CSV table of C-alpha atoms in Angstrom, one decimal:
chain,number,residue,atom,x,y,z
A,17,UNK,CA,0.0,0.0,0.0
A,18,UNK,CA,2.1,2.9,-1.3
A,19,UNK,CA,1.3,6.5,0.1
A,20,UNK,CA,2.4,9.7,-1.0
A,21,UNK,CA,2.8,12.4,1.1
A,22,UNK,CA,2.6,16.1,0.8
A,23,UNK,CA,5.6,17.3,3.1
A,24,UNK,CA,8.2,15.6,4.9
A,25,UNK,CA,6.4,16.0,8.1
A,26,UNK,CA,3.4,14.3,7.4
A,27,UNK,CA,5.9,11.5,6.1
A,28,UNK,CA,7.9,11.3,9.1
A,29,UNK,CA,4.9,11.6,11.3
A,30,UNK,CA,3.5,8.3,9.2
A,31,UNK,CA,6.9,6.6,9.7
A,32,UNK,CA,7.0,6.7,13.5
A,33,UNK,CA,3.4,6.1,13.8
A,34,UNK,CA,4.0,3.0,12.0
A,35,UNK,CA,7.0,2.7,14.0
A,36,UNK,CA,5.1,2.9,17.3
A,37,UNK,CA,2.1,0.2,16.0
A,38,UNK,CA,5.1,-2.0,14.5
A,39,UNK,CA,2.8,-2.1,11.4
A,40,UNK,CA,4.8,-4.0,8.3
A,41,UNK,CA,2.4,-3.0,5.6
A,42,UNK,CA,2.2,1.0,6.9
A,43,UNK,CA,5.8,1.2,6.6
A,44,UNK,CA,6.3,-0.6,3.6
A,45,UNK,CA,4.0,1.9,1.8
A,46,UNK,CA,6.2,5.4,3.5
A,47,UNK,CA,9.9,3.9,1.8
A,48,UNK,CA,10.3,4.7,-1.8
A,49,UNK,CA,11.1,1.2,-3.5
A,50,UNK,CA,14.0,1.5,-5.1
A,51,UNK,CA,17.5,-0.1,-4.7
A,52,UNK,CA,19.5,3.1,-3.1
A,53,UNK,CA,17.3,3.1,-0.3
A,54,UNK,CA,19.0,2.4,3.3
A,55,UNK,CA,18.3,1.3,6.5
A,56,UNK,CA,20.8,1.0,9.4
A,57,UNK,CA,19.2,-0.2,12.8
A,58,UNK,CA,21.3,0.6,15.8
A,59,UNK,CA,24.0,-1.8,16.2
A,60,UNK,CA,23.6,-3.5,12.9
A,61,UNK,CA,23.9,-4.3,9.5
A,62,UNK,CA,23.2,-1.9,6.3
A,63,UNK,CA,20.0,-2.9,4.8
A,64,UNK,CA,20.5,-1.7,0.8
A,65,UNK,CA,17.6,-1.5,-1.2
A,66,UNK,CA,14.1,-1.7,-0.7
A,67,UNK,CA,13.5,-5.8,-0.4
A,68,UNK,CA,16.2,-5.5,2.6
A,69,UNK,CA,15.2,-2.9,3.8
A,70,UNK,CA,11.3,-4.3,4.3
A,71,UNK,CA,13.0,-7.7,5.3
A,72,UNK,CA,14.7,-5.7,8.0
A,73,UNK,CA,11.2,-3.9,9.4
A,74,UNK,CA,9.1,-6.9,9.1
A,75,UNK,CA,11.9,-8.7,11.3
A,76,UNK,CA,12.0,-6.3,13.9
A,77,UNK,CA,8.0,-6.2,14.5
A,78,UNK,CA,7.9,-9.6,14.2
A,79,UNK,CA,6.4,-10.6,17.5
A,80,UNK,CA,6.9,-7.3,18.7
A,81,UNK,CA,3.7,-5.3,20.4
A,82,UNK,CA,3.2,-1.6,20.1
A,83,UNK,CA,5.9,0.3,21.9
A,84,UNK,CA,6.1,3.9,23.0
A,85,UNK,CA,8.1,6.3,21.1
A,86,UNK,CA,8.4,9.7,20.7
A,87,UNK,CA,11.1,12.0,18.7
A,88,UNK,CA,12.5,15.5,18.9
A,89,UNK,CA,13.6,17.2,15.5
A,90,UNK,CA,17.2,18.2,16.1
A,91,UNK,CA,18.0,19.7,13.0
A,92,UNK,CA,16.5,19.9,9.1
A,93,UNK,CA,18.8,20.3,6.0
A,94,UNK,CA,17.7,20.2,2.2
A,95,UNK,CA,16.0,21.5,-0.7
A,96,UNK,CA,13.0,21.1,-2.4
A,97,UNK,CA,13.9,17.9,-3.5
A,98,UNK,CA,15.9,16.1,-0.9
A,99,UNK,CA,15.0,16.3,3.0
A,100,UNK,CA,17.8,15.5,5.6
A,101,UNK,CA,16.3,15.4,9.4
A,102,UNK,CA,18.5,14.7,12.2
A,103,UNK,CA,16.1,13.2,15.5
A,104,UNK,CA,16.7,11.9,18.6
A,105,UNK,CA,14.1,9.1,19.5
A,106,UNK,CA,12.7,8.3,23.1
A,107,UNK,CA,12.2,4.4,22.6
A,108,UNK,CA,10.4,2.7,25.3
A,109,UNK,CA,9.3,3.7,28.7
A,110,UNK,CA,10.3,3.4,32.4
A,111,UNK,CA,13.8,1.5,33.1
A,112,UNK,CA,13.6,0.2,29.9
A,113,UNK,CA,13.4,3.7,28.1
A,114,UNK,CA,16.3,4.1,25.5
A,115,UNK,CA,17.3,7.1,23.2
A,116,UNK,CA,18.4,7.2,19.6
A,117,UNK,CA,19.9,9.5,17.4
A,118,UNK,CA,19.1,8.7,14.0
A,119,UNK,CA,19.7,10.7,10.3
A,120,UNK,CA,16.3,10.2,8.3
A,121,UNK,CA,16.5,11.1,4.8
A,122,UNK,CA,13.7,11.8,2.1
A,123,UNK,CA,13.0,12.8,-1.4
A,124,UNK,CA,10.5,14.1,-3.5
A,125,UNK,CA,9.1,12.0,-6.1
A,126,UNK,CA,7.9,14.8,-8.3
A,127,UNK,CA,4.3,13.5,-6.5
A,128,UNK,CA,5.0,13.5,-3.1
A,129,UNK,CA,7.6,12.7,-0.4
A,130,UNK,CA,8.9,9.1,0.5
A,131,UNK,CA,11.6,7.7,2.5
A,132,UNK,CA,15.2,6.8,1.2
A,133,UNK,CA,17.0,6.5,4.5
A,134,UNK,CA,17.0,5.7,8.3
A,135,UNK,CA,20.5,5.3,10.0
A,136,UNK,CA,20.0,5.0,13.7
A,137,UNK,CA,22.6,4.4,16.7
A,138,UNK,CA,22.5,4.3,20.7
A,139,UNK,CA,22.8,7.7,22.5
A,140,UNK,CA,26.1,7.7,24.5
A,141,UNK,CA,26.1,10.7,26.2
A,142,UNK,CA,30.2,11.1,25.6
A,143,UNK,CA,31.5,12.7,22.8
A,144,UNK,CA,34.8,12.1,20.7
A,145,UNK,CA,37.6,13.1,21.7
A,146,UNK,CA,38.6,15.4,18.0
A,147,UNK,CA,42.1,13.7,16.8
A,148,UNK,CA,44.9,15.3,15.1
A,149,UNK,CA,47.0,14.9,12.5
A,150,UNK,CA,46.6,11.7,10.1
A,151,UNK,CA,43.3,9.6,11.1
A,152,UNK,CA,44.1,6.8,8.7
Protein backbone atom coordinates (compact mmCIF):
# COMPACT_ATOMS: atom_id res chain seq x y z
CA UNK A 1 0.00 0.00 0.00
CA UNK A 2 2.10 2.92 -1.30
CA UNK A 3 1.34 6.48 0.11
CA UNK A 4 2.42 9.67 -1.04
CA UNK A 5 2.76 12.36 1.14
CA UNK A 6 2.64 16.13 0.85
CA UNK A 7 5.64 17.30 3.09
CA UNK A 8 8.23 15.62 4.89
CA UNK A 9 6.44 16.01 8.13
CA UNK A 10 3.40 14.35 7.41
CA UNK A 11 5.85 11.51 6.08
CA UNK A 12 7.86 11.32 9.06
CA UNK A 13 4.91 11.57 11.25
CA UNK A 14 3.47 8.30 9.21
CA UNK A 15 6.88 6.60 9.68
CA UNK A 16 6.99 6.66 13.47
CA UNK A 17 3.41 6.06 13.80
CA UNK A 18 4.01 3.02 11.96
CA UNK A 19 6.97 2.71 13.98
CA UNK A 20 5.08 2.92 17.25
CA UNK A 21 2.12 0.23 16.02
CA UNK A 22 5.09 -2.00 14.47
CA UNK A 23 2.84 -2.10 11.36
CA UNK A 24 4.80 -3.96 8.26
CA UNK A 25 2.41 -2.95 5.62
CA UNK A 26 2.15 0.96 6.92
CA UNK A 27 5.84 1.15 6.61
CA UNK A 28 6.27 -0.58 3.61
CA UNK A 29 4.02 1.85 1.82
CA UNK A 30 6.21 5.40 3.54
CA UNK A 31 9.89 3.94 1.83
CA UNK A 32 10.33 4.71 -1.81
CA UNK A 33 11.07 1.23 -3.51
CA UNK A 34 14.00 1.50 -5.12
CA UNK A 35 17.50 -0.05 -4.69
CA UNK A 36 19.49 3.13 -3.13
CA UNK A 37 17.30 3.08 -0.25
CA UNK A 38 18.98 2.37 3.32
CA UNK A 39 18.27 1.30 6.53
CA UNK A 40 20.82 0.98 9.43
CA UNK A 41 19.20 -0.23 12.81
CA UNK A 42 21.32 0.58 15.77
CA UNK A 43 23.99 -1.83 16.22
CA UNK A 44 23.58 -3.53 12.91
CA UNK A 45 23.86 -4.34 9.51
CA UNK A 46 23.17 -1.87 6.26
CA UNK A 47 19.99 -2.89 4.79
CA UNK A 48 20.52 -1.75 0.75
CA UNK A 49 17.58 -1.47 -1.18
CA UNK A 50 14.12 -1.74 -0.68
CA UNK A 51 13.51 -5.85 -0.38
CA UNK A 52 16.16 -5.49 2.60
CA UNK A 53 15.17 -2.91 3.82
CA UNK A 54 11.33 -4.28 4.33
CA UNK A 55 13.00 -7.69 5.29
CA UNK A 56 14.67 -5.66 8.05
CA UNK A 57 11.24 -3.95 9.41
CA UNK A 58 9.13 -6.88 9.13
CA UNK A 59 11.90 -8.65 11.27
CA UNK A 60 11.95 -6.27 13.94
CA UNK A 61 8.02 -6.17 14.46
CA UNK A 62 7.94 -9.59 14.18
CA UNK A 63 6.40 -10.64 17.51
CA UNK A 64 6.88 -7.28 18.68
CA UNK A 65 3.70 -5.28 20.41
CA UNK A 66 3.16 -1.55 20.13
CA UNK A 67 5.85 0.29 21.89
CA UNK A 68 6.09 3.87 22.95
CA UNK A 69 8.11 6.27 21.09
CA UNK A 70 8.41 9.67 20.71
CA UNK A 71 11.07 12.01 18.71
CA UNK A 72 12.52 15.48 18.92
CA UNK A 73 13.56 17.18 15.53
CA UNK A 74 17.25 18.20 16.08
CA UNK A 75 18.01 19.66 12.96
CA UNK A 76 16.47 19.85 9.11
CA UNK A 77 18.83 20.27 5.98
CA UNK A 78 17.71 20.18 2.24
CA UNK A 79 16.01 21.54 -0.71
CA UNK A 80 12.99 21.05 -2.35
CA UNK A 81 13.92 17.87 -3.55
CA UNK A 82 15.91 16.06 -0.90
CA UNK A 83 14.96 16.34 3.04
CA UNK A 84 17.81 15.53 5.59
CA UNK A 85 16.33 15.35 9.42
CA UNK A 86 18.46 14.68 12.22
CA UNK A 87 16.12 13.23 15.48
CA UNK A 88 16.72 11.86 18.63
CA UNK A 89 14.12 9.05 19.49
CA UNK A 90 12.68 8.26 23.05
CA UNK A 91 12.16 4.45 22.62
CA UNK A 92 10.41 2.65 25.28
CA UNK A 93 9.34 3.68 28.68
CA UNK A 94 10.31 3.40 32.43
CA UNK A 95 13.83 1.48 33.09
CA UNK A 96 13.59 0.20 29.93
CA UNK A 97 13.38 3.72 28.13
CA UNK A 98 16.34 4.12 25.45
CA UNK A 99 17.30 7.09 23.19
CA UNK A 100 18.44 7.17 19.55
CA UNK A 101 19.94 9.54 17.37
CA UNK A 102 19.13 8.69 14.02
CA UNK A 103 19.66 10.66 10.34
CA UNK A 104 16.26 10.18 8.28
CA UNK A 105 16.52 11.11 4.82
CA UNK A 106 13.69 11.83 2.13
CA UNK A 107 13.00 12.78 -1.41
CA UNK A 108 10.45 14.13 -3.51
CA UNK A 109 9.12 11.99 -6.12
CA UNK A 110 7.88 14.82 -8.31
CA UNK A 111 4.32 13.49 -6.45
CA UNK A 112 5.01 13.46 -3.13
CA UNK A 113 7.59 12.65 -0.36
CA UNK A 114 8.86 9.08 0.53
CA UNK A 115 11.60 7.75 2.50
CA UNK A 116 15.17 6.83 1.24
CA UNK A 117 17.05 6.48 4.51
CA UNK A 118 17.05 5.69 8.26
CA UNK A 119 20.53 5.33 9.97
CA UNK A 120 19.96 4.98 13.72
CA UNK A 121 22.60 4.40 16.67
CA UNK A 122 22.49 4.33 20.72
CA UNK A 123 22.80 7.68 22.47
CA UNK A 124 26.07 7.74 24.46
CA UNK A 125 26.08 10.67 26.20
CA UNK A 126 30.16 11.05 25.61
CA UNK A 127 31.54 12.72 22.84
CA UNK A 128 34.79 12.06 20.71
CA UNK A 129 37.59 13.12 21.73
CA UNK A 130 38.60 15.39 18.00
CA UNK A 131 42.06 13.66 16.84
CA UNK A 132 44.93 15.35 15.13
CA UNK A 133 47.00 14.94 12.53
CA UNK A 134 46.59 11.74 10.13
CA UNK A 135 43.30 9.63 11.07
CA UNK A 136 44.07 6.80 8.72
Amino acid sequence: MSQLFSTVEELEKAFYTAFRSVDAEYMAGIWLPEEHVYCIHPNGPLFLGYDEVMESWISIFSGAADTALVYDLLQTKGNSAVRVHIVEEHVGSGMNAVSVLATNTYQDTGKGWKMTGHHASMKSGKRLEVATGTLH
